[in-house]
Amino acid sequence: MALVGAVAYGRRLRIWLWTALIFGLFTLGPFLQINGQYIYNLDGVKTAFPMPFALLHYIPIVKANRAPNRNSVLLMLALAVLAGYGVHWLMGQFAKKRVVDAGMQRLGSALALAIGGLMVFEHLALPAPLSDARIPAVYEQIAADPNPVSVMHVPLGWRNSFGTWGPERTQLEYYQSAYDKPMLGGNISRAPDFKMDYFKRIPFFQALHDVQTMPRADVNEELVNLASAQAADLMYLYNVGYVLLMPPIPDRYPYVDHWPAAWEFAKSVLPLEPQPFWADEGIEAYRVVQPPGRAQFRIDLGALGTYPYRGEGWDVAEEATNYDVSAIWATDLHSRLFVPLRQIDAAASYAIQVQAHPFMLPQSVTLQVNGTSWPSQPLTDGWQTLTWQVPGHALINGLNRLELQWAQTAIPRQINPGNRQIGSTGVALPIDADLKAFAEGGFIALFDEAGEQQNASAGRRGINVTLLDAAGAVLEQVGFDTTANAFESQKLAEYIFGLPDGQIALLVSNGPAWAYLTAEALDSLRRLGIELTLDQVQERYFAAAGVAGSQPGSAALVVDAPEAFLRISLETDRRSLAAAVDWVQVQSAEE
């Protein structure tokens, strides 16, 4: 009927025709798929055919509509309008008859009824698909536990509006309604990238992800060892009281292929009781063996293994040294920490201490504990210990959320930018540049103000030359293969002698550029301020930046045997820095 309407009223329904066509293509997904196949063999070459939906993935905001079938809403809306006009045209043909007998009337009515019946039949879903909404009885026992513990399931995964990590199962979130406790994993819409990245950078979750999604033999054993070493600490941090091993849903890949290995991994690395306290309906439920714990905690933030305790607002380095001690930068106005505590005495007082060094003065910091703020304290230059007295009733027997709220942040590149002077030529490079020359390559990398890299080397063996204009744009990039013959050296000399005065040039050698490098070619480099001899470049690599017409010896030049690296740049650190934090400690105020 939609086709009839389109043919009969094409001009009037143009907008609906285009809507049906465009959104019909979008519903086909990112690749052409026929009978479940989207990889095609064309004379031995395996390929796929991209569809328009793939473009949506790269458009901000629009990419959040990540499921192709969601476009069927507008497709069906357009088809409904077209089909309506099709029925209107068809029924109009009967009305045009000058003489309508009873038989014709009955035929028209039957036709209208048949069309309606076909439309209903087209959208029938019989037998009606049903999901088992019964919640396993094990959750009744978990709900009866008065302790504020959390729950972990295998399979474990996360999903947001832009992707999935691990075999996330939304059914488990429905089960959560029966026990009303926190759980690891789940689905959250339009969350910041950090919410997913937090779990991706922790070895335990990396290993579990791999065990759930790939053959066990392909999982990195070093990663498994790291996961095993931190598993108990993570269960303590998240206050996990129960681990439930769930059977696979048929045809739900990849977990359906790897669930036995995932179960075995969980049993071998997690601190579980030897036997499940509940085993039925294909589920094995275990209690987690937790230590008694203490009402104190200390963390050295610059050391390895602190990722799980760092929330938003910290540098991404796994470990770091700042101001000569193991410390991590706070990189936002709000820096969160996750602190596990047990046996808190609500009537007692606790000291929360932070060892910090401000990046720039003036600086002050406010402490927020589980949503309650405590007075701001000023920082002075150098390392200092800040202390807040917090009553026990402000702390939690479990996961506590501490937030350091800084008065300001500053960007090193803006505070102390440095300069881009090209040697002693008196000319500044208009853009950041890294030059590297070695046996297997010669790289010239340019960086704009946002830090985006542009590769600017011609990439040839021998000597590569890149010319820049006054704004830092690449005018030309050429290579002269002085590893092959002396003619290339002659061409290099002619090229350099032909450059106008004031022209900025970047040079890197690639491989044994000295093989056919002539004295004439080196003499031409003097015009750029690069002073080299044949003896200096033998078995060595060089990187240089010069200016045509400058004095010999005034260029920026590095010559070295293993590799030559030259950086001409403003301060490269573009992070926002508040302070370096060495350690954070929670303990009784009486200690």
Coordinates of C-alpha atoms in Angstrom, one line a residue:
M1 CA 0.0 0.0 0.0
A2 CA 2.9 2.4 0.7
L3 CA 4.2 1.8 -2.8
V4 CA 0.7 2.5 -4.2
G5 CA 0.6 5.7 -2.3
A6 CA 4.1 6.7 -3.4
V7 CA 3.2 6.1 -7.1
A8 CA -0.2 7.8 -7.0
Y9 CA 0.9 10.9 -4.9
G10 CA 4.6 11.0 -5.4
R11 CA 5.0 14.8 -5.7
R12 CA 2.7 15.5 -2.7
L13 CA 4.4 12.9 -0.5
R14 CA 8.0 13.7 -1.4
I15 CA 9.0 14.4 2.2
W16 CA 7.6 11.0 3.4
L17 CA 9.3 9.2 0.5
W18 CA 12.7 10.6 1.5
T19 CA 12.0 9.9 5.2
A20 CA 11.2 6.3 4.4
L21 CA 14.3 5.9 2.1
I22 CA 16.8 7.5 4.5
F23 CA 15.6 5.9 7.7
G24 CA 15.1 2.6 5.9
L25 CA 18.8 2.6 5.0
F26 CA 19.7 3.5 8.6
T27 CA 17.8 0.5 9.9
L28 CA 20.1 -1.8 7.9
G29 CA 22.9 -1.1 10.3
P30 CA 26.6 -0.2 9.7
F31 CA 27.2 -3.0 7.1
L32 CA 25.1 -4.7 4.4
Q33 CA 23.9 -7.9 5.9
I34 CA 22.2 -10.7 3.9
N35 CA 21.0 -13.8 5.7
G36 CA 23.1 -13.0 8.7
Q37 CA 26.3 -12.6 6.6
Y38 CA 28.1 -9.2 6.4
I39 CA 31.6 -10.4 5.3
Y40 CA 31.8 -11.3 1.7
N41 CA 34.5 -13.1 -0.3
L42 CA 35.2 -11.4 -3.6
D43 CA 37.7 -13.5 -5.5
G44 CA 39.6 -14.3 -2.3
V45 CA 39.3 -10.8 -0.8
K46 CA 37.2 -10.6 2.3
T47 CA 35.3 -7.3 2.5
A48 CA 32.2 -5.7 4.0
F49 CA 30.0 -3.0 2.4
P50 CA 29.5 0.0 4.7
M51 CA 26.0 1.5 5.0
P52 CA 25.0 5.1 5.8
F53 CA 24.4 4.1 9.5
A54 CA 28.1 3.8 10.0
L55 CA 28.5 7.6 9.5
L56 CA 26.2 8.3 12.5
H57 CA 28.8 6.8 14.8
Y58 CA 31.1 9.7 14.2
I59 CA 28.6 12.5 14.7
P60 CA 28.5 13.9 18.3
I61 CA 25.2 13.5 20.1
V62 CA 23.6 11.6 17.1
K63 CA 26.0 8.7 17.8
A64 CA 24.1 8.1 21.1
N65 CA 21.3 6.6 18.9
R66 CA 23.5 3.5 18.6
A67 CA 20.9 0.8 17.7
P68 CA 19.9 0.6 14.0
N69 CA 16.4 -0.6 14.8
R70 CA 15.6 2.7 16.6
N71 CA 15.4 4.2 13.1
S72 CA 12.4 2.0 12.4
V73 CA 10.2 4.3 14.3
L74 CA 10.5 7.1 11.7
L75 CA 10.5 4.5 8.9
M76 CA 7.2 3.1 10.0
L77 CA 5.8 6.6 10.5
A78 CA 6.6 7.4 6.9
L79 CA 5.3 4.1 5.6
A80 CA 2.1 4.5 7.5
V81 CA 1.4 7.9 5.8
L82 CA 2.3 6.4 2.4
A83 CA 0.1 3.4 3.0
G84 CA -2.8 5.6 4.1
Y85 CA -2.6 7.5 0.9
G86 CA -2.4 4.2 -1.0
V87 CA -5.6 3.0 0.6
H88 CA -7.2 6.4 -0.1
W89 CA -6.3 6.2 -3.8
L90 CA -7.6 2.6 -4.0
M91 CA -10.9 3.3 -2.4
G92 CA -11.3 6.4 -4.5
Q93 CA -11.2 4.3 -7.6
F94 CA -14.5 2.7 -6.5
A95 CA -16.1 6.0 -5.7
K96 CA -15.4 7.2 -9.2
K97 CA -17.7 4.6 -10.7
R98 CA -20.8 6.2 -11.9
V99 CA -22.9 3.2 -11.3
V100 CA -22.1 1.3 -8.1
D101 CA -24.1 -1.8 -7.7
A102 CA -24.4 -3.8 -4.5
G103 CA -21.7 -6.3 -5.6
M104 CA -19.2 -3.5 -6.2
Q105 CA -20.0 -2.1 -2.8
R106 CA -19.4 -5.5 -1.1
L107 CA -16.1 -5.8 -3.1
G108 CA -14.9 -2.4 -1.8
S109 CA -15.8 -3.2 1.8
A110 CA -14.1 -6.6 1.5
L111 CA -11.0 -5.0 0.0
A112 CA -10.8 -2.5 2.8
L113 CA -11.2 -5.2 5.4
A114 CA -8.6 -7.4 3.7
I115 CA -6.1 -4.5 3.6
G116 CA -6.7 -3.8 7.3
G117 CA -6.3 -7.5 8.1
L118 CA -3.0 -7.7 6.1
M119 CA -1.6 -4.7 8.1
V120 CA -2.5 -6.4 11.4
F121 CA -1.0 -9.7 10.2
E122 CA 2.2 -8.0 9.1
H123 CA 2.9 -6.9 12.7
L124 CA 1.6 -10.0 14.5
A125 CA 4.2 -11.6 16.8
L126 CA 2.9 -15.1 17.4
P127 CA 3.7 -16.9 19.5
A128 CA 4.2 -13.8 21.6
P129 CA 7.9 -13.6 22.9
L130 CA 7.9 -13.8 26.7
S131 CA 10.8 -13.3 29.2
D132 CA 10.8 -15.2 32.4
A133 CA 10.1 -12.5 35.0
R134 CA 10.5 -14.8 38.0
I135 CA 13.3 -13.7 40.2
P136 CA 15.5 -16.5 41.5
A137 CA 14.9 -17.4 45.2
V138 CA 18.5 -16.8 46.1
Y139 CA 17.9 -13.0 46.1
E140 CA 15.4 -13.4 49.0
Q141 CA 18.3 -14.6 51.2
I142 CA 20.5 -11.7 50.0
A143 CA 17.7 -9.2 50.7
A144 CA 17.4 -10.5 54.2
D145 CA 21.0 -9.7 55.0
P146 CA 21.0 -6.5 57.1
N147 CA 24.6 -5.6 56.3
P148 CA 25.2 -2.9 53.6
V149 CA 27.1 -5.2 51.3
S150 CA 27.2 -5.2 47.5
V151 CA 26.7 -8.0 45.0
M152 CA 28.8 -9.1 42.1
H153 CA 27.7 -11.4 39.2
V154 CA 29.4 -13.4 36.6
P155 CA 28.9 -12.5 33.8
L156 CA 30.0 -9.0 34.6
G157 CA 29.9 -6.1 32.2
W158 CA 29.1 -2.4 31.7
R159 CA 27.1 -0.5 29.1
N160 CA 26.6 3.1 28.4
S161 CA 25.1 5.1 25.5
F162 CA 28.3 4.7 23.4
G163 CA 29.5 1.1 24.0
T164 CA 29.6 -2.1 26.0
W165 CA 32.5 -3.6 27.9
G166 CA 32.1 -7.2 28.9
P167 CA 28.9 -9.3 28.6
E168 CA 26.6 -6.9 30.4
R169 CA 23.2 -8.5 31.2
T170 CA 20.4 -6.1 32.0
Q171 CA 18.3 -8.9 33.4
L172 CA 20.5 -8.7 36.5
E173 CA 19.5 -5.1 37.1
Y174 CA 15.9 -6.3 37.2
Y175 CA 16.8 -8.9 39.8
Q176 CA 18.4 -6.1 41.8
S177 CA 14.9 -4.8 42.5
A178 CA 14.4 -7.8 44.8
Y179 CA 17.3 -7.2 47.1
D180 CA 18.0 -3.4 47.0
K181 CA 21.8 -3.5 47.4
P182 CA 24.6 -2.1 45.2
M183 CA 25.9 -4.3 42.5
L184 CA 28.9 -4.2 40.2
G185 CA 28.2 -3.8 36.5
G186 CA 25.1 -2.5 34.8
N187 CA 23.8 -0.1 32.2
I188 CA 23.9 3.7 32.5
S189 CA 23.0 6.2 29.9
R190 CA 25.3 9.0 28.6
A191 CA 27.8 8.7 31.4
P192 CA 31.2 10.4 31.3
D193 CA 34.0 8.3 29.7
F194 CA 35.6 7.9 33.1
K195 CA 32.8 5.8 34.4
M196 CA 33.7 3.1 32.0
D197 CA 37.5 3.8 31.9
Y198 CA 37.7 3.3 35.7
F199 CA 37.0 -0.4 35.4
K200 CA 38.9 -0.9 32.2
R201 CA 42.2 0.1 33.8
I202 CA 42.0 -2.3 36.8
P203 CA 43.8 -5.6 36.1
F204 CA 41.1 -7.8 37.8
F205 CA 38.3 -6.5 35.6
Q206 CA 40.5 -6.6 32.5
A207 CA 41.3 -10.3 33.2
L208 CA 37.6 -11.1 34.0
H209 CA 36.6 -9.4 30.8
D210 CA 39.0 -11.4 28.7
V211 CA 38.1 -14.7 30.4
Q212 CA 34.4 -14.0 29.6
T213 CA 35.0 -13.1 26.0
M214 CA 37.8 -15.1 24.6
P215 CA 39.3 -18.6 24.8
R216 CA 41.1 -19.2 28.2
A217 CA 44.3 -20.0 26.4
D218 CA 44.4 -16.5 24.8
V219 CA 44.2 -14.7 28.1
N220 CA 47.4 -13.1 29.3
E221 CA 48.7 -15.1 32.3
E222 CA 50.6 -12.1 33.7
L223 CA 47.3 -10.2 33.7
V224 CA 45.6 -13.1 35.5
N225 CA 48.4 -13.0 38.2
L226 CA 47.8 -9.3 38.7
A227 CA 44.1 -9.9 39.0
S228 CA 44.6 -12.7 41.5
A229 CA 46.9 -10.4 43.6
Q230 CA 44.4 -7.6 43.9
A231 CA 41.1 -9.6 44.0
A232 CA 40.7 -9.7 47.8
D233 CA 41.5 -6.0 48.1
L234 CA 38.8 -5.2 45.6
M235 CA 36.2 -7.2 47.3
Y236 CA 37.1 -5.4 50.5
L237 CA 37.0 -2.0 48.8
Y238 CA 33.6 -2.5 47.2
N239 CA 32.3 -4.4 50.3
V240 CA 31.2 -7.3 48.2
G241 CA 29.3 -9.8 50.3
Y242 CA 28.0 -12.1 47.6
V243 CA 29.2 -13.5 44.2
L244 CA 26.7 -15.1 42.0
L245 CA 27.8 -17.3 39.1
M246 CA 25.0 -17.2 36.5
P247 CA 24.4 -19.7 33.7
P248 CA 24.5 -18.4 30.1
I249 CA 21.4 -17.3 28.2
P250 CA 21.2 -19.5 25.0
D251 CA 22.7 -17.8 21.9
R252 CA 23.9 -14.9 24.0
Y253 CA 27.5 -14.6 22.8
P254 CA 30.4 -14.6 23.8
Y255 CA 29.6 -15.6 27.4
V256 CA 27.7 -18.7 26.2
D257 CA 31.0 -20.0 24.8
H258 CA 33.2 -19.1 27.8
W259 CA 31.1 -19.3 30.9
P260 CA 32.8 -22.4 32.4
A261 CA 36.2 -20.6 32.2
A262 CA 34.7 -17.5 33.7
W263 CA 33.3 -19.5 36.6
E264 CA 36.6 -21.2 37.2
F265 CA 38.4 -17.9 37.1
A266 CA 36.1 -16.4 39.7
K267 CA 36.4 -19.4 42.0
S268 CA 40.2 -19.5 41.8
V269 CA 41.0 -15.8 42.4
L270 CA 38.1 -14.5 44.6
P271 CA 38.1 -15.0 48.4
L272 CA 34.9 -17.2 48.4
E273 CA 33.6 -19.8 50.8
P274 CA 34.5 -23.3 49.7
Q275 CA 30.9 -24.3 48.9
P276 CA 28.0 -22.2 47.5
F277 CA 25.4 -21.4 50.1
W278 CA 22.8 -21.7 47.3
A279 CA 22.8 -23.8 44.1
D280 CA 19.7 -24.1 42.0
E281 CA 18.3 -23.0 38.6
G282 CA 21.8 -23.3 37.2
I283 CA 23.1 -20.6 39.6
E284 CA 25.9 -21.0 42.2
A285 CA 25.9 -18.3 44.9
Y286 CA 28.9 -17.8 47.2
R287 CA 29.5 -15.7 50.2
V288 CA 32.7 -13.6 50.1
V289 CA 35.2 -14.2 52.9
Q290 CA 35.9 -10.7 54.2
P291 CA 38.5 -9.8 56.8
P292 CA 37.3 -8.0 60.0
G293 CA 38.8 -4.8 58.7
R294 CA 39.8 -1.7 60.6
A295 CA 38.7 1.8 61.1
Q296 CA 41.8 3.1 59.4
F297 CA 43.3 3.3 55.9
R298 CA 46.4 4.7 54.3
I299 CA 47.2 4.9 50.6
D300 CA 50.3 6.0 48.8
L301 CA 48.8 7.5 45.7
G302 CA 52.0 7.5 43.6
A303 CA 52.5 3.8 44.0
L304 CA 51.3 0.9 41.8
G305 CA 47.9 -0.5 42.4
T306 CA 46.1 2.7 43.4
Y307 CA 43.8 2.9 40.4
P308 CA 40.8 1.3 42.2
Y309 CA 41.0 4.0 44.9
R310 CA 41.2 7.0 42.6
G311 CA 37.9 8.4 41.2
E312 CA 37.6 11.4 39.0
G313 CA 40.0 14.3 39.1
W314 CA 43.4 12.5 39.1
D315 CA 46.2 12.1 36.6
V316 CA 45.9 8.9 34.6
A317 CA 49.5 7.7 35.4
E318 CA 49.6 4.3 37.0
E319 CA 52.5 5.4 39.2
A320 CA 54.4 8.7 39.3
T321 CA 57.1 10.7 41.1
N322 CA 56.5 14.4 41.7
Y323 CA 58.6 16.8 43.7
D324 CA 61.0 13.8 44.4
V325 CA 58.4 11.6 46.1
S326 CA 55.9 9.1 45.0
A327 CA 52.8 11.2 44.3
I328 CA 50.0 11.7 41.9
W329 CA 48.7 15.0 40.5
A330 CA 45.2 16.2 41.3
T331 CA 44.1 17.5 37.8
D332 CA 40.6 18.9 38.5
L333 CA 38.9 21.2 41.0
H334 CA 37.3 18.0 42.4
S335 CA 39.4 14.9 43.1
R336 CA 37.6 11.9 44.5
L337 CA 39.0 9.0 46.5
F338 CA 37.3 5.7 47.4
V339 CA 38.3 4.6 51.0
P340 CA 37.2 1.3 52.6
L341 CA 36.6 1.4 56.4
R342 CA 35.2 -1.1 58.9
Q343 CA 34.3 -1.1 62.6
I344 CA 33.6 2.6 62.6
D345 CA 32.7 4.0 66.0
A346 CA 30.0 6.6 65.5
A347 CA 30.8 8.3 68.8
A348 CA 34.6 8.5 68.1
S349 CA 36.5 11.1 66.2
Y350 CA 38.8 10.4 63.3
A351 CA 41.6 12.3 61.6
I352 CA 41.8 12.4 57.9
Q353 CA 45.2 13.5 56.7
V354 CA 46.4 14.5 53.3
Q355 CA 50.1 15.1 52.3
A356 CA 50.1 17.6 49.5
H357 CA 52.3 20.0 47.5
P358 CA 50.5 22.8 45.6
F359 CA 51.4 23.4 42.0
M360 CA 50.8 27.1 42.2
L361 CA 49.9 29.5 45.0
P362 CA 47.6 30.7 46.3
Q363 CA 45.9 27.3 46.8
S364 CA 43.5 25.9 49.4
V365 CA 41.5 22.7 49.7
T366 CA 38.2 21.7 51.2
L367 CA 37.5 18.1 52.3
Q368 CA 34.1 16.5 51.5
V369 CA 33.3 13.2 53.2
N370 CA 30.3 11.2 52.0
G371 CA 28.7 14.5 50.8
T372 CA 29.5 16.6 53.9
S373 CA 32.0 19.4 53.6
W374 CA 34.7 20.3 56.2
P375 CA 36.5 23.6 56.4
S376 CA 38.9 24.8 53.7
Q377 CA 42.6 24.8 54.6
P378 CA 45.3 27.0 52.9
L379 CA 48.4 25.4 51.4
T380 CA 51.9 26.9 51.5
D381 CA 54.8 26.2 49.2
G382 CA 56.3 22.7 49.7
W383 CA 55.0 19.5 51.2
Q384 CA 52.6 19.8 54.1
T385 CA 50.2 17.5 56.0
L386 CA 46.6 18.8 56.2
T387 CA 44.4 17.3 58.9
W388 CA 40.7 17.4 59.4
Q389 CA 38.9 16.0 62.5
V390 CA 35.8 14.1 61.4
P391 CA 33.2 12.5 63.7
G392 CA 32.6 8.8 63.3
H393 CA 28.9 9.3 62.3
A394 CA 30.1 11.0 59.1
L395 CA 31.9 7.8 58.0
I396 CA 30.5 4.5 56.7
N397 CA 31.2 0.9 57.4
G398 CA 32.0 0.2 53.8
L399 CA 33.0 2.3 50.9
N400 CA 33.6 6.0 51.8
R401 CA 33.8 8.7 49.2
L402 CA 36.3 11.5 49.9
E403 CA 36.6 14.5 47.7
L404 CA 39.3 17.1 47.7
Q405 CA 37.9 20.4 46.4
W406 CA 40.7 22.7 45.2
A407 CA 40.5 26.5 44.9
Q408 CA 42.2 26.5 41.5
T409 CA 44.1 24.6 38.9
A410 CA 46.7 25.9 36.5
I411 CA 48.2 24.6 33.2
P412 CA 52.0 24.4 33.2
R413 CA 52.1 25.4 29.5
Q414 CA 50.3 28.7 30.3
I415 CA 52.2 29.4 33.6
N416 CA 55.7 28.8 32.3
P417 CA 55.5 28.3 28.6
G418 CA 59.2 28.5 27.7
N419 CA 60.2 29.3 24.1
R420 CA 60.8 27.8 20.7
Q421 CA 64.1 29.5 19.8
I422 CA 65.9 27.8 17.0
G423 CA 69.4 27.6 18.4
S424 CA 71.0 31.0 18.3
T425 CA 69.5 32.1 15.0
G426 CA 67.2 34.6 16.8
V427 CA 64.2 33.0 15.1
A428 CA 61.5 31.1 17.0
L429 CA 59.8 28.0 15.6
P430 CA 56.1 28.8 15.1
I431 CA 54.9 25.4 16.2
D432 CA 56.1 22.6 18.6
A433 CA 58.3 20.0 16.9
D434 CA 59.9 16.7 17.8
L435 CA 62.6 15.4 15.5
K436 CA 64.1 11.9 15.7
A437 CA 66.7 10.3 13.5
F438 CA 67.8 6.6 13.9
A439 CA 68.7 3.5 11.9
E440 CA 65.2 2.6 10.8
G441 CA 63.5 6.0 10.4
G442 CA 63.5 9.8 10.5
F443 CA 60.5 11.4 12.1
I444 CA 59.3 15.0 12.2
A445 CA 56.3 15.4 14.4
L446 CA 54.5 18.8 14.7
F447 CA 52.1 19.6 17.5
D448 CA 49.4 22.3 17.4
E449 CA 48.2 24.2 20.5
A450 CA 45.8 21.4 21.4
G451 CA 48.6 18.9 21.3
E452 CA 47.3 17.2 18.1
Q453 CA 50.2 15.6 16.2
Q454 CA 51.0 16.0 12.5
N455 CA 53.6 13.8 10.8
A456 CA 55.7 16.1 8.6
S457 CA 58.6 13.9 7.4
A458 CA 58.8 12.8 3.8
G459 CA 59.8 9.4 5.2
R460 CA 62.6 8.6 2.7
R461 CA 65.9 7.0 3.5
G462 CA 68.7 9.5 3.6
I463 CA 68.0 13.1 4.6
N464 CA 64.5 14.5 4.9
V465 CA 63.8 18.2 4.8
T466 CA 60.5 19.9 5.8
L467 CA 59.8 23.6 5.2
L468 CA 57.5 25.6 7.4
D469 CA 55.8 29.0 6.8
A470 CA 55.6 31.7 9.5
A471 CA 52.4 30.2 10.9
G472 CA 53.9 26.7 11.3
A473 CA 52.1 25.1 8.3
V474 CA 54.1 22.7 6.1
L475 CA 55.1 24.2 2.8
E476 CA 57.0 21.2 1.5
Q477 CA 58.5 17.9 2.7
V478 CA 61.1 16.3 0.5
G479 CA 63.6 13.5 0.9
F480 CA 67.1 12.9 -0.6
D481 CA 68.3 9.3 -0.5
T482 CA 71.9 9.8 0.3
T483 CA 72.1 6.1 1.3
A484 CA 71.8 5.2 -2.4
N485 CA 74.1 7.4 -4.5
A486 CA 75.9 10.7 -4.7
F487 CA 73.4 12.3 -7.1
E488 CA 71.0 12.6 -4.2
S489 CA 73.6 14.6 -2.3
Q490 CA 74.0 16.9 -5.3
K491 CA 70.2 17.4 -5.4
L492 CA 70.2 18.1 -1.7
A493 CA 72.8 20.9 -2.1
E494 CA 71.0 22.5 -5.0
Y495 CA 67.7 22.4 -3.0
I496 CA 69.2 24.0 0.1
F497 CA 71.1 26.7 -1.9
G498 CA 67.8 27.6 -3.6
L499 CA 65.9 28.4 -0.4
P500 CA 65.1 32.0 0.2
D501 CA 66.6 33.8 3.3
G502 CA 64.5 33.4 6.4
Q503 CA 63.1 30.0 5.4
I504 CA 62.7 27.7 8.4
A505 CA 63.8 24.1 7.6
L506 CA 63.7 20.9 9.7
L507 CA 66.0 18.1 8.9
V508 CA 66.4 14.5 10.0
S509 CA 68.6 11.7 8.7
N510 CA 67.1 8.3 8.2
G511 CA 69.4 5.2 8.2
P512 CA 73.0 5.4 6.9
A513 CA 72.6 8.9 5.3
W514 CA 76.4 9.3 5.5
A515 CA 77.0 6.6 2.8
Y516 CA 77.0 9.0 -0.1
L517 CA 76.8 12.3 1.7
T518 CA 79.3 14.7 0.1
A519 CA 81.2 17.7 1.4
E520 CA 79.2 19.9 -1.0
A521 CA 76.0 18.8 0.5
L522 CA 77.3 19.5 4.0
D523 CA 78.5 22.9 2.9
S524 CA 74.9 23.7 1.7
L525 CA 73.6 22.9 5.2
R526 CA 75.9 25.7 6.6
R527 CA 73.5 28.1 4.9
L528 CA 70.8 26.8 7.3
G529 CA 73.2 27.3 10.2
I530 CA 73.9 23.6 10.4
E531 CA 77.6 23.0 10.7
L532 CA 78.7 19.4 10.2
T533 CA 81.7 17.5 8.9
L534 CA 81.9 14.2 7.2
D535 CA 83.7 12.7 10.2
Q536 CA 80.9 13.9 12.6
V537 CA 78.1 12.1 10.6
Q538 CA 79.9 8.8 10.1
E539 CA 78.0 6.1 11.8
R540 CA 75.8 8.8 13.5
Y541 CA 72.4 10.2 13.0
F542 CA 71.4 13.9 13.2
A543 CA 68.3 16.0 13.7
A544 CA 68.4 19.8 13.1
A545 CA 66.3 22.9 12.7
G546 CA 67.8 25.9 10.9
V547 CA 67.0 29.1 9.1
A548 CA 68.2 29.9 5.6
G549 CA 70.7 32.7 5.6
S550 CA 71.7 32.3 9.2
Q551 CA 75.3 32.1 10.6
P552 CA 77.0 28.6 10.4
G553 CA 76.7 26.9 13.8
S554 CA 73.6 28.9 14.9
A555 CA 71.1 26.1 14.1
A556 CA 69.6 23.7 16.7
L557 CA 71.5 20.4 16.1
V558 CA 71.8 17.0 17.8
V559 CA 74.2 14.3 16.5
D560 CA 74.3 10.9 18.1
A561 CA 75.1 7.3 17.3
P562 CA 72.1 5.3 18.8
E563 CA 69.6 8.0 17.8
A564 CA 69.4 11.8 17.6
F565 CA 66.4 13.4 19.2
L566 CA 65.7 17.2 19.1
R567 CA 62.7 18.9 20.7
I568 CA 61.9 22.5 20.1
S569 CA 58.7 23.2 22.0
L570 CA 56.9 25.2 24.5
E571 CA 56.1 23.4 27.8
T572 CA 54.4 20.2 26.6
D573 CA 52.4 19.7 29.8
R574 CA 48.8 20.7 29.0
R575 CA 47.3 19.2 32.1
S576 CA 45.3 21.2 34.6
L577 CA 47.2 20.8 37.9
A578 CA 46.0 21.6 41.4
A579 CA 48.4 19.8 43.7
A580 CA 50.5 16.7 44.0
V581 CA 49.2 14.3 46.6
D582 CA 51.6 11.9 48.2
W583 CA 49.4 10.0 50.6
V584 CA 46.0 10.1 52.3
Q585 CA 45.3 8.5 55.7
V586 CA 42.2 7.9 57.9
Q587 CA 42.8 6.9 61.5
S588 CA 41.4 7.4 65.0
A589 CA 42.1 10.9 66.2
E590 CA 43.6 9.4 69.4
E591 CA 46.4 7.6 67.5

